[in-house]
Amino acid sequence: MKQISTDDFDERIYDDEETALVFFHRDGCTVCSSLERYLLDIEDDYTGVAFYAVSAEDSMELFERFSLMGVPQTLLFARGALVQRLSGRKRDDDYEQALGALASAGR
């Protein structure tokens, strides 16, 4: 999972229209750390989906752009369009189902 900034986000998500999972986190958040480990474990299972991490502290403008409240937040994009949000730490099945649908939509 690649850490990206606001500028990287705009280029990759909007300009390149990538199909992507964008994970918002902050340092010291134990729930964020748990989710990040899980996402790293499954990342290779979804080859058509780019996985990105964004520090909410370092990219507050991006955090506010999507009116996010708290972390972790996971946004899913298909060809540059926001298609789903997952707030907090959901069940593993929720992420797998969302990513399966996202991978299909991104084709």
C-alpha positions as CSV (number, residue, x, y, z in Angstrom):
1,M,0.0,0.0,0.0
2,K,1.5,3.2,-1.1
3,Q,1.3,6.4,1.0
4,I,0.1,9.3,-1.1
5,S,-0.5,13.1,-0.7
6,T,-3.3,15.3,-1.9
7,D,-1.5,16.0,-5.1
8,D,-0.8,12.4,-5.8
9,F,-4.4,11.5,-5.0
10,D,-5.8,14.0,-7.6
11,E,-3.4,12.7,-10.2
12,R,-4.0,9.0,-9.6
13,I,-7.7,9.0,-8.8
14,Y,-9.0,11.8,-11.0
15,D,-6.5,12.3,-13.8
16,D,-5.6,8.6,-14.3
17,E,-9.0,7.4,-13.3
18,E,-7.6,4.5,-11.3
19,T,-9.8,1.9,-9.6
20,A,-8.6,2.2,-6.0
21,L,-9.0,1.7,-2.3
22,V,-7.9,4.8,-0.4
23,F,-7.4,4.2,3.4
24,F,-7.3,7.3,5.7
25,H,-5.5,6.9,8.9
26,R,-3.5,8.7,11.6
27,D,-0.5,7.9,13.7
28,G,-1.2,6.3,17.1
29,C,-4.6,5.0,16.0
30,T,-4.7,1.3,17.0
31,V,-7.8,0.6,15.0
32,C,-6.1,2.1,11.9
33,S,-3.1,-0.1,12.5
34,S,-5.2,-3.2,12.7
35,L,-7.1,-2.3,9.5
36,E,-3.8,-1.4,7.7
37,R,-2.3,-4.8,8.5
38,Y,-5.4,-6.5,7.2
39,L,-5.5,-4.5,4.0
40,L,-1.8,-5.2,3.4
41,D,-2.6,-8.9,3.8
42,I,-5.3,-8.9,1.1
43,E,-3.9,-6.3,-1.3
44,D,-2.3,-8.9,-3.6
45,D,-5.7,-10.7,-4.0
46,Y,-7.1,-7.6,-5.8
47,T,-4.6,-7.0,-8.7
48,G,-7.0,-4.7,-10.5
49,V,-7.3,-2.3,-7.6
50,A,-4.6,0.1,-6.4
51,F,-4.3,0.4,-2.6
52,Y,-3.3,3.8,-1.2
53,A,-2.9,5.2,2.3
54,V,-3.4,8.8,3.2
55,S,-2.4,10.4,6.5
56,A,-5.4,12.4,7.8
57,E,-3.0,14.6,9.7
58,D,-0.7,15.4,6.7
59,S,-3.6,15.7,4.1
60,M,-6.3,17.5,6.1
61,E,-7.5,19.2,2.9
62,L,-8.3,15.8,1.3
63,F,-9.8,14.6,4.6
64,E,-12.2,17.6,4.6
65,R,-12.9,17.4,0.9
66,F,-14.8,14.1,1.5
67,S,-16.3,15.4,4.8
68,L,-14.7,12.5,6.7
69,M,-15.3,12.3,10.4
70,G,-12.7,10.3,12.4
71,V,-10.4,7.5,11.2
72,P,-10.1,4.9,9.8
73,Q,-12.0,5.7,6.7
74,T,-11.8,3.7,3.5
75,L,-13.0,5.1,0.2
76,L,-13.4,3.0,-2.9
77,F,-13.1,4.6,-6.4
78,A,-13.9,3.1,-9.8
79,R,-12.5,4.9,-12.8
80,G,-12.2,8.2,-10.8
81,A,-15.7,8.0,-9.2
82,L,-16.3,7.5,-5.5
83,V,-18.5,4.4,-5.3
84,Q,-18.4,3.4,-1.6
85,R,-17.3,4.5,1.9
86,L,-16.5,2.2,4.8
87,S,-16.2,4.1,8.1
88,G,-14.4,2.6,11.1
89,R,-13.2,-1.0,11.2
90,K,-15.8,-3.2,9.5
91,R,-15.9,-7.0,9.3
92,D,-13.3,-8.6,6.9
93,D,-16.2,-9.9,4.8
94,D,-17.4,-6.3,4.2
95,Y,-14.0,-5.3,2.7
96,E,-13.8,-8.4,0.6
97,Q,-17.3,-8.0,-0.7
98,A,-16.7,-4.3,-1.5
99,L,-13.4,-5.0,-3.2
100,G,-14.8,-7.8,-5.2
101,A,-17.5,-5.5,-6.6
102,L,-14.9,-2.7,-7.1
103,A,-12.6,-5.0,-9.0
104,S,-15.5,-6.0,-11.3
105,A,-16.6,-2.4,-11.8
106,G,-13.0,-1.3,-12.6
107,R,-12.7,-3.7,-15.6
